[in-house]
PDB file of C-alpha atoms in Angstrom:
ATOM      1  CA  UNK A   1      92.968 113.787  54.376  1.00  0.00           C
ATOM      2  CA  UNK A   2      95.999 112.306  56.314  1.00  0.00           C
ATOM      3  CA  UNK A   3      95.112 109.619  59.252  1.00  0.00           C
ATOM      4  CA  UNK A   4      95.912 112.586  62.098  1.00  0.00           C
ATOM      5  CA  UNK A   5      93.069 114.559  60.758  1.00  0.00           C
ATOM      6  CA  UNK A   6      90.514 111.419  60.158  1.00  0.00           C
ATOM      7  CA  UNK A   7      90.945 110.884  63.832  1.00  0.00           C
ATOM      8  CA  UNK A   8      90.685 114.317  64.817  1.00  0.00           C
ATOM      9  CA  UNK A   9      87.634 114.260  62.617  1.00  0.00           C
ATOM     10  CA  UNK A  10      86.411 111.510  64.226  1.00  0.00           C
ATOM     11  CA  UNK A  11      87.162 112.614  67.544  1.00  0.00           C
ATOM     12  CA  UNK A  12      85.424 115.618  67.014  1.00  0.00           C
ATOM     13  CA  UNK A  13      82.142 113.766  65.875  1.00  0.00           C
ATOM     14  CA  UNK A  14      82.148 112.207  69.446  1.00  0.00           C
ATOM     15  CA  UNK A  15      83.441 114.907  71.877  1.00  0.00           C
ATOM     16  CA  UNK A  16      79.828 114.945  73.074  1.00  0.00           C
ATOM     17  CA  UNK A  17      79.165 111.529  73.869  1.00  0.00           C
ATOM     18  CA  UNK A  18      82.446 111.815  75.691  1.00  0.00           C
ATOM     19  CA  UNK A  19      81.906 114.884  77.574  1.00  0.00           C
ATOM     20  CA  UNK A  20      78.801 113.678  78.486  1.00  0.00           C
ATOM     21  CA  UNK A  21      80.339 110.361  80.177  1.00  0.00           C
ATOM     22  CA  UNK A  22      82.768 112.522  82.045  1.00  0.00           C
ATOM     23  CA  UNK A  23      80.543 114.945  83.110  1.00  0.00           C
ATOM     24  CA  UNK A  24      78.562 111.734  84.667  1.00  0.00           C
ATOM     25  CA  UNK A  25      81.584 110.455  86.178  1.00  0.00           C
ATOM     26  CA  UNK A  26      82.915 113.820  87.349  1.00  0.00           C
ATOM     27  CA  UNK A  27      79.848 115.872  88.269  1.00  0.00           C
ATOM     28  CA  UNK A  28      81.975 118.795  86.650  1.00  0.00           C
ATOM     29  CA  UNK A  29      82.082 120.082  83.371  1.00  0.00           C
ATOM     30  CA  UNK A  30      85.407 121.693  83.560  1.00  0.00           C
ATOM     31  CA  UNK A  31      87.029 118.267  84.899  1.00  0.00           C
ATOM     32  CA  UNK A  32      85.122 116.666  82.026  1.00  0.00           C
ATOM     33  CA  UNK A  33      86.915 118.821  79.405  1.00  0.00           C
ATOM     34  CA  UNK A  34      90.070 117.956  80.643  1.00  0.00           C
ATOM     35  CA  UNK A  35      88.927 114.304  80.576  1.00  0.00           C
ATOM     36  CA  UNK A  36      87.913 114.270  77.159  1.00  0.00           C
ATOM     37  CA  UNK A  37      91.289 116.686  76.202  1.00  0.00           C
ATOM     38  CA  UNK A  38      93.538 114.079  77.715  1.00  0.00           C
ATOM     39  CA  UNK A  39      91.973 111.358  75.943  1.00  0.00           C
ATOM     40  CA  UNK A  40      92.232 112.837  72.485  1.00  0.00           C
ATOM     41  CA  UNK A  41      95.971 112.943  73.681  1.00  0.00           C
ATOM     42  CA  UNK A  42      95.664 109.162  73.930  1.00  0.00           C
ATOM     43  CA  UNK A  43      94.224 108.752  71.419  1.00  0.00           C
ATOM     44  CA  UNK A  44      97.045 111.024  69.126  1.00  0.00           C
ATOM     45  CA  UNK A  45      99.888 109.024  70.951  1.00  0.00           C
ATOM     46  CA  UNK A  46      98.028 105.490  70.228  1.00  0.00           C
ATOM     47  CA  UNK A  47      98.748 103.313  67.345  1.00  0.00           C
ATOM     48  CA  UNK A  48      95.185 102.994  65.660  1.00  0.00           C
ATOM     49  CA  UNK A  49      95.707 100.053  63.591  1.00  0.00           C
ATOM     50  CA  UNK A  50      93.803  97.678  65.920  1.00  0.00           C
ATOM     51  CA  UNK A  51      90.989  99.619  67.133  1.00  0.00           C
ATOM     52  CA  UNK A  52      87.865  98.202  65.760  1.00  0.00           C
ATOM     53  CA  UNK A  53      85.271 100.051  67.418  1.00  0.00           C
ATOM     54  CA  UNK A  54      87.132 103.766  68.026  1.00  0.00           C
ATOM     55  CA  UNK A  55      83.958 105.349  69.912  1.00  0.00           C
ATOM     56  CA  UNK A  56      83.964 102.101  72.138  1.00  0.00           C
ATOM     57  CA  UNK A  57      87.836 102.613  72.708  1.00  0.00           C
ATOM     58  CA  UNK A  58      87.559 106.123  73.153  1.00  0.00           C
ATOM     59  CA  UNK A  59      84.628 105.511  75.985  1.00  0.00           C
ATOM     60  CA  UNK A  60      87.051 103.176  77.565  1.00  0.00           C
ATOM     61  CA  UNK A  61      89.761 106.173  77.450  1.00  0.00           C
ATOM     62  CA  UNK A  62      87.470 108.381  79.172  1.00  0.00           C
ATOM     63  CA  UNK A  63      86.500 106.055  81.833  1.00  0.00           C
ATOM     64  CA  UNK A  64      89.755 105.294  82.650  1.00  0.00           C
ATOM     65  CA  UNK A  65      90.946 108.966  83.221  1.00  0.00           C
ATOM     66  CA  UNK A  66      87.805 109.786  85.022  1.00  0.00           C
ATOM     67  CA  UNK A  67      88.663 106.851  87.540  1.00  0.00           C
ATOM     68  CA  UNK A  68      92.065 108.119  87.984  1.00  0.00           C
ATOM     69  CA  UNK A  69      90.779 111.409  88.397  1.00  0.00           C
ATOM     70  CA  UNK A  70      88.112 110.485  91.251  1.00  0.00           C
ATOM     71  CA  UNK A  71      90.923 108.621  93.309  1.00  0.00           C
ATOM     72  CA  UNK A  72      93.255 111.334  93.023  1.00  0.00           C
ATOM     73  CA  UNK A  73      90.154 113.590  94.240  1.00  0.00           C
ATOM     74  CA  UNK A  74      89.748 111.146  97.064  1.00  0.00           C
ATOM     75  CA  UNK A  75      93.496 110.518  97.481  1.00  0.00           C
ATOM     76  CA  UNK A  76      93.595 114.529  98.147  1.00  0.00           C
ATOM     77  CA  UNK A  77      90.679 114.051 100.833  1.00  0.00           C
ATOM     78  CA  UNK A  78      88.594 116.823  99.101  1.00  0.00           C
ATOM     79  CA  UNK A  79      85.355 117.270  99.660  1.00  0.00           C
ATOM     80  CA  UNK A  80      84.079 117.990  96.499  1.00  0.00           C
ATOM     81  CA  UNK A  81      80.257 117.113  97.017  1.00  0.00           C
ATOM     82  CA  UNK A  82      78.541 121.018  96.877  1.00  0.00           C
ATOM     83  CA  UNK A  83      81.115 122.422  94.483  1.00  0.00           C
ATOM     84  CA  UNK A  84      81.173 120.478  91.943  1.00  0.00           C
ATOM     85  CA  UNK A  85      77.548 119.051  91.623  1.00  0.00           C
ATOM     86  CA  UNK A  86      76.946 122.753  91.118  1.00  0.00           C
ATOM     87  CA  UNK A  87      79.686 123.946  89.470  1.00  0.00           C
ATOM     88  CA  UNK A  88      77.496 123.975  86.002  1.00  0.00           C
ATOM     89  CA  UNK A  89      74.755 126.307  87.358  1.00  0.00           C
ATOM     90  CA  UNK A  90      77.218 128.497  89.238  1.00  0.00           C
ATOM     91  CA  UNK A  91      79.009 128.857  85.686  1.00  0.00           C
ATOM     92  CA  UNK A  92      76.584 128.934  82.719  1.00  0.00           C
ATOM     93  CA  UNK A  93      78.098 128.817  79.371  1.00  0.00           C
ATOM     94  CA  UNK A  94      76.724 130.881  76.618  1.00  0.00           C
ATOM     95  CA  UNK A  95      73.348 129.746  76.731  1.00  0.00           C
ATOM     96  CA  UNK A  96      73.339 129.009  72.847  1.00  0.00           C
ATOM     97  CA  UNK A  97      75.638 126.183  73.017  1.00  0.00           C
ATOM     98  CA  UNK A  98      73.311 123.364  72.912  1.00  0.00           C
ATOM     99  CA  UNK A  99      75.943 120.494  74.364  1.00  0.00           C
ATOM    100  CA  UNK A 100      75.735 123.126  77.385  1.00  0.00           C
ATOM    101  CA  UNK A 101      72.322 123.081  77.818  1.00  0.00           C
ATOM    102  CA  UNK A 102      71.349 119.578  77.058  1.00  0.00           C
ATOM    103  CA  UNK A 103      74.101 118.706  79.734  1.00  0.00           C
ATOM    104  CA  UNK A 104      71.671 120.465  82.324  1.00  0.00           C
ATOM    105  CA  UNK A 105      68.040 119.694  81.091  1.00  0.00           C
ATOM    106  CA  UNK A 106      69.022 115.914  80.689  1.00  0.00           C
ATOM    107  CA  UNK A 107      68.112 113.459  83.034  1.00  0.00           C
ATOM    108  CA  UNK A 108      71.467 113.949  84.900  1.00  0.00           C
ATOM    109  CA  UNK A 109      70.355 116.573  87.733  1.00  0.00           C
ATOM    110  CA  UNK A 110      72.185 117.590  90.295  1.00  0.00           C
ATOM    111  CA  UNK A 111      69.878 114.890  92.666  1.00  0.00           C
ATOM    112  CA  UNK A 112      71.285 112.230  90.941  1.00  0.00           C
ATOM    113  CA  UNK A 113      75.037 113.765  91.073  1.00  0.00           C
ATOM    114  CA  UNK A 114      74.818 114.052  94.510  1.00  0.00           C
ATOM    115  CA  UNK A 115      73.863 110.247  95.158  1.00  0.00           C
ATOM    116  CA  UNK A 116      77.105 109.537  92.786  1.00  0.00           C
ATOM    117  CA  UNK A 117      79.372 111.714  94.535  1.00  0.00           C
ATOM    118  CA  UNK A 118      78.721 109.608  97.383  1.00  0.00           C
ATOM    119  CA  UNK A 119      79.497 106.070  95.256  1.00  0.00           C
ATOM    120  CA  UNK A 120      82.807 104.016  95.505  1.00  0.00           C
ATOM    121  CA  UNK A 121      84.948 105.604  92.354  1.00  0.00           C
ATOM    122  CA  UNK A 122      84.935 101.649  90.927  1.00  0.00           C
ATOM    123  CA  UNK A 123      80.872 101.657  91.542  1.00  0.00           C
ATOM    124  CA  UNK A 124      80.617 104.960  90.326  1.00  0.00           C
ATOM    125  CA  UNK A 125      82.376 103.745  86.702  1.00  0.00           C
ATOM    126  CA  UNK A 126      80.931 100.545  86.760  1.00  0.00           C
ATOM    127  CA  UNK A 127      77.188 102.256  87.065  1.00  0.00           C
ATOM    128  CA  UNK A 128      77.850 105.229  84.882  1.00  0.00           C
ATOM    129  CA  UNK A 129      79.430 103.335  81.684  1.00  0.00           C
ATOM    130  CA  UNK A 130      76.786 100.270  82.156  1.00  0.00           C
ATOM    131  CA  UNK A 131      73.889 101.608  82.910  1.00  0.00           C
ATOM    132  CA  UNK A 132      73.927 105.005  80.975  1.00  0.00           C
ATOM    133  CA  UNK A 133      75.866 104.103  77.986  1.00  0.00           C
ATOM    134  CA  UNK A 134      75.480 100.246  77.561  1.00  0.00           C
ATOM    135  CA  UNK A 135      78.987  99.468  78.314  1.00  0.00           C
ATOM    136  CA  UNK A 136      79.215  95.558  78.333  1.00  0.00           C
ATOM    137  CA  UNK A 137      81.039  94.333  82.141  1.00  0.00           C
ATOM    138  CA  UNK A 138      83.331  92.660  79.579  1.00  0.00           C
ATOM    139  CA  UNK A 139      84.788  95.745  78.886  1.00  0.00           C
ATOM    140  CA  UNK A 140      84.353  97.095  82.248  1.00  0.00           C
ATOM    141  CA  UNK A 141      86.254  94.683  84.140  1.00  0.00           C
ATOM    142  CA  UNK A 142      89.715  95.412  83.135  1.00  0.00           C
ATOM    143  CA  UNK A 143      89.326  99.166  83.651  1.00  0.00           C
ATOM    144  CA  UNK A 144      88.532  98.642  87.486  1.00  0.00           C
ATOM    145  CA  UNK A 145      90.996  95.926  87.360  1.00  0.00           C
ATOM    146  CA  UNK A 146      87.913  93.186  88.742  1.00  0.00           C
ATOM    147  CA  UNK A 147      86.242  90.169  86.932  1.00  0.00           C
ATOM    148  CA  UNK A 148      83.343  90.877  84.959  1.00  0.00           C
ATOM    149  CA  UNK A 149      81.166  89.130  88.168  1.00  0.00           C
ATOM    150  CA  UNK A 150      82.666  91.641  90.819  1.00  0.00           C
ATOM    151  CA  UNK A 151      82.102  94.680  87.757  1.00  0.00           C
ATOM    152  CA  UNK A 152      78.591  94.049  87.896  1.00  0.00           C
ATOM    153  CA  UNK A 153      78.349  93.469  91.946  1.00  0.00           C
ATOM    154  CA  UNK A 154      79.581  97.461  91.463  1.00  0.00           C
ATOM    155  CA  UNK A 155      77.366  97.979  89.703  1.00  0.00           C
ATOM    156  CA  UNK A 156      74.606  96.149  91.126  1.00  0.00           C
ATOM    157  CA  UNK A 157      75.519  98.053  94.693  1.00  0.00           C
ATOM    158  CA  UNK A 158      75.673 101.840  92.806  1.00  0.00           C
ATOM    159  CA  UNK A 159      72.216 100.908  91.254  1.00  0.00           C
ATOM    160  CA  UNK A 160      70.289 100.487  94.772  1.00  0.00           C
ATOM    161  CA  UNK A 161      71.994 103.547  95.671  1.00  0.00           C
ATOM    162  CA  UNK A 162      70.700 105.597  93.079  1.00  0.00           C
ATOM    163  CA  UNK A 163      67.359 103.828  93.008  1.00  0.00           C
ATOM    164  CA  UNK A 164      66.609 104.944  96.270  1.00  0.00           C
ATOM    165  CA  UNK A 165      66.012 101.163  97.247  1.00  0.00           C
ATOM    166  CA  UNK A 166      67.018 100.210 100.879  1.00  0.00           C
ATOM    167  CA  UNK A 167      70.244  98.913 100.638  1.00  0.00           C
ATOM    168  CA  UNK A 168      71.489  95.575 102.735  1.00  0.00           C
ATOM    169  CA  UNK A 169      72.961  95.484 105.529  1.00  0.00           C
ATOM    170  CA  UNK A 170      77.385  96.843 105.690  1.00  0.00           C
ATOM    171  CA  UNK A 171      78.943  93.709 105.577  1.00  0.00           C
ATOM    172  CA  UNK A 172      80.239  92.082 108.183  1.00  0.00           C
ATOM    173  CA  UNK A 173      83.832  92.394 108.113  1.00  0.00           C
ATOM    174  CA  UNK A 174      84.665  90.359 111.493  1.00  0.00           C
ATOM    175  CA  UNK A 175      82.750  87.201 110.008  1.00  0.00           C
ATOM    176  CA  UNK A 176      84.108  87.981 106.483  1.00  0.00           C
ATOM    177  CA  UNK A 177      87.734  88.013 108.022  1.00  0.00           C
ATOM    178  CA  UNK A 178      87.103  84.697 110.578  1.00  0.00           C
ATOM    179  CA  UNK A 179      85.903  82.982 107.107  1.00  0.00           C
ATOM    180  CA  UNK A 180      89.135  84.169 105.469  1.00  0.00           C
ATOM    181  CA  UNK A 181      91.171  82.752 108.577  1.00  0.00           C
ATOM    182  CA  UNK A 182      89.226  79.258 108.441  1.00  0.00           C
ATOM    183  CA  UNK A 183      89.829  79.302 104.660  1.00  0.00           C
ATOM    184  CA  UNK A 184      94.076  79.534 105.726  1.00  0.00           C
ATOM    185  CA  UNK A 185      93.495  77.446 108.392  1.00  0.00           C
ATOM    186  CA  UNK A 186      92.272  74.682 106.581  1.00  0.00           C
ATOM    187  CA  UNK A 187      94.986  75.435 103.544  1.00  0.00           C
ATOM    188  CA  UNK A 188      97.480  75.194 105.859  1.00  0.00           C
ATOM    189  CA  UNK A 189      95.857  71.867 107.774  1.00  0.00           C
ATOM    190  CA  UNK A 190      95.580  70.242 104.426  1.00  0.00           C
ATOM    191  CA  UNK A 191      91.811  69.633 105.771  1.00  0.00           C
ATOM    192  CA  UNK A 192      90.125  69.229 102.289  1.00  0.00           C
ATOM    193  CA  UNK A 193      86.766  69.235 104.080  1.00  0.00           C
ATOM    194  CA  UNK A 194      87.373  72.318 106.098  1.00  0.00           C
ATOM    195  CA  UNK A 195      88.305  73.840 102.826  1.00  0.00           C
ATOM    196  CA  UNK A 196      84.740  72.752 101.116  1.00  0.00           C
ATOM    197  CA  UNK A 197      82.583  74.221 104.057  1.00  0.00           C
ATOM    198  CA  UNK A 198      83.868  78.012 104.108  1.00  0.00           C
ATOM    199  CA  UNK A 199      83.457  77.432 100.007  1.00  0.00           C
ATOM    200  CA  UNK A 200      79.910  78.356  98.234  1.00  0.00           C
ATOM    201  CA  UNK A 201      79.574  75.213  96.004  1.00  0.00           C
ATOM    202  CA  UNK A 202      79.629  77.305  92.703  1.00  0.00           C
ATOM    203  CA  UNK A 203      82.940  79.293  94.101  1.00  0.00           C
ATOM    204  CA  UNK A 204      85.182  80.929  90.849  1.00  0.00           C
ATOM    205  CA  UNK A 205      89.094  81.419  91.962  1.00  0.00           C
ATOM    206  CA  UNK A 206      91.158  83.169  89.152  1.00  0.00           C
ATOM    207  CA  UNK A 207      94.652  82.896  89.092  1.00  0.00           C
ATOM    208  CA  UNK A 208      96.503  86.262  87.613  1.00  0.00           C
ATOM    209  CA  UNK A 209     100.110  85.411  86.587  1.00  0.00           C
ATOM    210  CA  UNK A 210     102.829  87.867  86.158  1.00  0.00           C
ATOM    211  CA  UNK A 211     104.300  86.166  83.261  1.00  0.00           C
ATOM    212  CA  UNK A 212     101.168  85.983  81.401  1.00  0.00           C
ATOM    213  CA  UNK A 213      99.290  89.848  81.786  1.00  0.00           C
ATOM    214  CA  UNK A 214      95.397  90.102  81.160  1.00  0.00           C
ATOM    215  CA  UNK A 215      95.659  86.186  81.580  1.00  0.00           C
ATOM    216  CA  UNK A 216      93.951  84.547  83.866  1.00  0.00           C
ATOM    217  CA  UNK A 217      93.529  80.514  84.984  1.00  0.00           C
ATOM    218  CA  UNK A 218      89.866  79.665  85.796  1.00  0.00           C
ATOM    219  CA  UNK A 219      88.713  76.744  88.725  1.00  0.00           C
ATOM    220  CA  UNK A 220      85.003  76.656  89.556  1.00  0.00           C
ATOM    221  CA  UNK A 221      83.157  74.545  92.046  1.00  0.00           C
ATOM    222  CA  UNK A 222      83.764  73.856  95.911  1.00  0.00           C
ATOM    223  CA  UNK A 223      85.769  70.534  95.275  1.00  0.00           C
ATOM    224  CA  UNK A 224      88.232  71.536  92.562  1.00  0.00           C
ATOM    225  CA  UNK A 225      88.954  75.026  94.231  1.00  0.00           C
ATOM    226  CA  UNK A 226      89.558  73.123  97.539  1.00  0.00           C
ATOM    227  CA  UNK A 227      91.953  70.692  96.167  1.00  0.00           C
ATOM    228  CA  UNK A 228      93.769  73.682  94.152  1.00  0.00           C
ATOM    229  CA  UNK A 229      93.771  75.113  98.083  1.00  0.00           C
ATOM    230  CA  UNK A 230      95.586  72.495  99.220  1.00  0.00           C
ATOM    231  CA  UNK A 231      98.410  73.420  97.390  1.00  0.00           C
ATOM    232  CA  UNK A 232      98.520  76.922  98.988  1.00  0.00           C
ATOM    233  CA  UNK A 233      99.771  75.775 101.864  1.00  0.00           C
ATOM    234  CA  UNK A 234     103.491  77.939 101.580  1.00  0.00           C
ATOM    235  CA  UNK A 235     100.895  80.453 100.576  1.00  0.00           C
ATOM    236  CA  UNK A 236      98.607  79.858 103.818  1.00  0.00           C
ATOM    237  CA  UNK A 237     101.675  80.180 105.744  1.00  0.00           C
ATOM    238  CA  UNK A 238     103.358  83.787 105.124  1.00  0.00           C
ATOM    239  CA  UNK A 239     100.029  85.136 104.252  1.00  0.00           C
ATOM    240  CA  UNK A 240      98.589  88.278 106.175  1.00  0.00           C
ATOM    241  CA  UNK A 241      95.895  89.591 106.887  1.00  0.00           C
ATOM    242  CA  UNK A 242      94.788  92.646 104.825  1.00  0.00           C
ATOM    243  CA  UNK A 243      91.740  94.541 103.208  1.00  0.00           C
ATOM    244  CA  UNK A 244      92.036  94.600  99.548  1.00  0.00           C
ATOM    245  CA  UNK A 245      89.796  97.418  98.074  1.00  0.00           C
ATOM    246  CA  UNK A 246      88.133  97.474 101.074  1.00  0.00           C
ATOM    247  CA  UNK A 247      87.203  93.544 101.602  1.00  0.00           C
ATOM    248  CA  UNK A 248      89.336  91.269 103.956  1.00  0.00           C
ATOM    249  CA  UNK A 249      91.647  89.136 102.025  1.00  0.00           C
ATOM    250  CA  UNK A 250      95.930  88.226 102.400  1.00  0.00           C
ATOM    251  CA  UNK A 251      98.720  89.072 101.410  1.00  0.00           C
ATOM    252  CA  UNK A 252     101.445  87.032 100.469  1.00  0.00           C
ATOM    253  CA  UNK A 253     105.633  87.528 101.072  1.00  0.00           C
ATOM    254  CA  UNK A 254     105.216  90.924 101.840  1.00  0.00           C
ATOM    255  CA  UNK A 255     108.350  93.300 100.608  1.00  0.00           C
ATOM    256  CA  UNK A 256     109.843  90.533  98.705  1.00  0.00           C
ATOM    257  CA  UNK A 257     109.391  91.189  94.353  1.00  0.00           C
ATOM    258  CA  UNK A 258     107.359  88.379  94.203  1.00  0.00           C
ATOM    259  CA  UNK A 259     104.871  89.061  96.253  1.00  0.00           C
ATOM    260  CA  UNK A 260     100.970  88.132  95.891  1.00  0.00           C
ATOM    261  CA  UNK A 261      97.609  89.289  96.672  1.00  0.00           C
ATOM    262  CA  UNK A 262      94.458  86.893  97.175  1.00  0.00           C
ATOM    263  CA  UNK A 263      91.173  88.714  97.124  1.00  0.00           C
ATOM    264  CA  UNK A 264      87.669  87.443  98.004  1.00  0.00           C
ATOM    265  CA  UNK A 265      83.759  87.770  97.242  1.00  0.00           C
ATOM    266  CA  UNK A 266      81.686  86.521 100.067  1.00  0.00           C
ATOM    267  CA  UNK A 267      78.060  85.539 100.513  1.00  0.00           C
ATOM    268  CA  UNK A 268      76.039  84.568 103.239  1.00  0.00           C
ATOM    269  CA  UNK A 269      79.290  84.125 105.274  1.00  0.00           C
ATOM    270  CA  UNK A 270      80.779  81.620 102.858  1.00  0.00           C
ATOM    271  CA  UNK A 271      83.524  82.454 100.003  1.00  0.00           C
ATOM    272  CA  UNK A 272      82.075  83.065  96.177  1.00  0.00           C
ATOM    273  CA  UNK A 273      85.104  84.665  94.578  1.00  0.00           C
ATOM    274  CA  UNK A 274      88.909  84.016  94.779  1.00  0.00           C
ATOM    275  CA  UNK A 275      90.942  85.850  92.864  1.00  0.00           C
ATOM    276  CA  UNK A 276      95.145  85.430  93.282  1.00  0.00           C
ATOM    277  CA  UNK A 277      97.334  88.171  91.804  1.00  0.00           C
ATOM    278  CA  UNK A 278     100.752  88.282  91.412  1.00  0.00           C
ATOM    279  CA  UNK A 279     100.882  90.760  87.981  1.00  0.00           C
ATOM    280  CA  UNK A 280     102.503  93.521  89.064  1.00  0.00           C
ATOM    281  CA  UNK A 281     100.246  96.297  87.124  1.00  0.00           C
ATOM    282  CA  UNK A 282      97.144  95.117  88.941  1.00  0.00           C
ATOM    283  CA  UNK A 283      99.071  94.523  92.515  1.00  0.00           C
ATOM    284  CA  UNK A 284     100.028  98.364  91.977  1.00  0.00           C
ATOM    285  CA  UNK A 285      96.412  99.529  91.549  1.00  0.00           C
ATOM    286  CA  UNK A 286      94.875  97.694  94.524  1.00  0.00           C
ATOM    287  CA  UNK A 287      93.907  99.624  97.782  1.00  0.00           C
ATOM    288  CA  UNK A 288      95.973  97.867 100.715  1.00  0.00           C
ATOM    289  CA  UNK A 289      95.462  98.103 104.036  1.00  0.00           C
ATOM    290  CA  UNK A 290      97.612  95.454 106.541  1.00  0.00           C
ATOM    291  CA  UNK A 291      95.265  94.384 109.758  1.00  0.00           C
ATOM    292  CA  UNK A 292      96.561  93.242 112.803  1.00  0.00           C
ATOM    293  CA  UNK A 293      96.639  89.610 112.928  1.00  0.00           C
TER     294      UNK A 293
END
């Protein structure tokens, strides 16, 4: 047996695990087939060498093209809520194929698809490969392009959803932006103590380098992100006022290559999470929206 067919073998012995992830994700079984189809084609086009755990890797695949898939259904403004949670009972499949079948009896009804058609396509992943198939936020994190932290907070937010627990209040984006503005402020100031009062005192900022993809440079605590702060002050001053994936945050030197993107986690009206990205791959997959300053 030559490697092509050991993977194809292989693939083969998980093509239901993997539809079944899809299927979660998509709330369609034929948009799950042509999940799992293009990741096979990944998987043919892939050197194999230094996958460890293939059904792991293969689960990341999956997740990955079911993400892209979801924003491209949202990109398109569809509104795909009746048709495809019941696509699979408006379409049975012969009734002896037992993937088929198990797909509909399982605890997956189309209650529960509804409540994730309504989900964030990052809190919809983040839920779906965590909570249903044990997927560490490790592993997560890089496929919604967040930190581990803000994987889970996805998830954390899907799970209350589909719980049927009373979720918080929306968050207020005026007093999440006026933080974000005292934050420059006091960056551009060079008011260290300014700095330290907008900042929760166990605060993580991650640094994202172009140079140096998938890296990242790590600060924690009020006091040692403030005084890394202070030397954002060229930063501070051609930043602008944005929503990044929905939250207020800057950005940096707009339309020139270099440009960057800072991006913040916020609780109880002070700042948790700073994360600065310059990488181009990551800039490129982050939802932008300039606000009026």
């Amino acid at each position: 047996m030559d490697e092509r067919e050991w993977l194809a073998q292989r693939f083969e012995e998980n093509r239901s695990h993997l539809r079944a992830v899809a299927y979660r994700m998509l709330g369609s079984l034929s948009e799950a087939d042509d999940a799992v189809q293009e990741s096979w084609l990944r998987l043919s086009r892939s050197d194999t060498d230094d996958i460890e755990n293939l059904v792991g890797w293969l689960t990341t695949i999956v997740g990955r093209v079911c993400l892209d898939m979801l924003r491209s259904r949202r990109a398109r403004r569809e509104d795909p809520l009746e048709a495809q949670v019941t696509e699979p009972a408006l379409e049975p499949e012969d009734g002896a194929d037992p993937e088929h079948q198990a797909l509909l009896a399982d605890s997956v009804g189309l209650a529960l698809l509804v409540v994730l058609e309504t989900l964030d396509p990052a809190e919809r992943l983040a839920f779906v490969l965590h909570d249903m198939f044990a997927v560490p936020f490790e592993e997560i994190a890089p496929i919604v392009d967040r930190s581990p932290a803000a994987a889970r907070q996805l998830a954390s937010r899907a799970r209350r959803r589909v719980q049927g627990v009373n979720t918080p209040p929306a968050p207020d984006l005026t007093r999440q932006r006026e933080v974000v503005e005292a934050f420059l402020s006091a960056a551009r100031g060079g008011d260290f103590d300014a700095l330290v009062a907008v900042l929760d005192p166990d605060v993580v900022a991650r640094s994202y380098a172009a140079d140096r993809p998938g890296a990242s440079t790590v600060l924690r605590g009020a006091a040692a992100v403030a005084r890394q702060a202070l030397t954002f002050a060229q930063f501070a001053k051609s930043a602008e006022p944005a929503l990044v994936d929905g939250s207020p945050g800057v950005v940096a030197d707009r339309g020139k290559p270099g440009y960057r993107v800072m991006s913040f986690g916020f609780s109880d009206h002070v700042i948790t999470e700073i994360e600065v990205i310059t990488d181009p791959a990551r800039l490129g997959a982050l939802e932008l929206v300039l606000l009026e300053a």
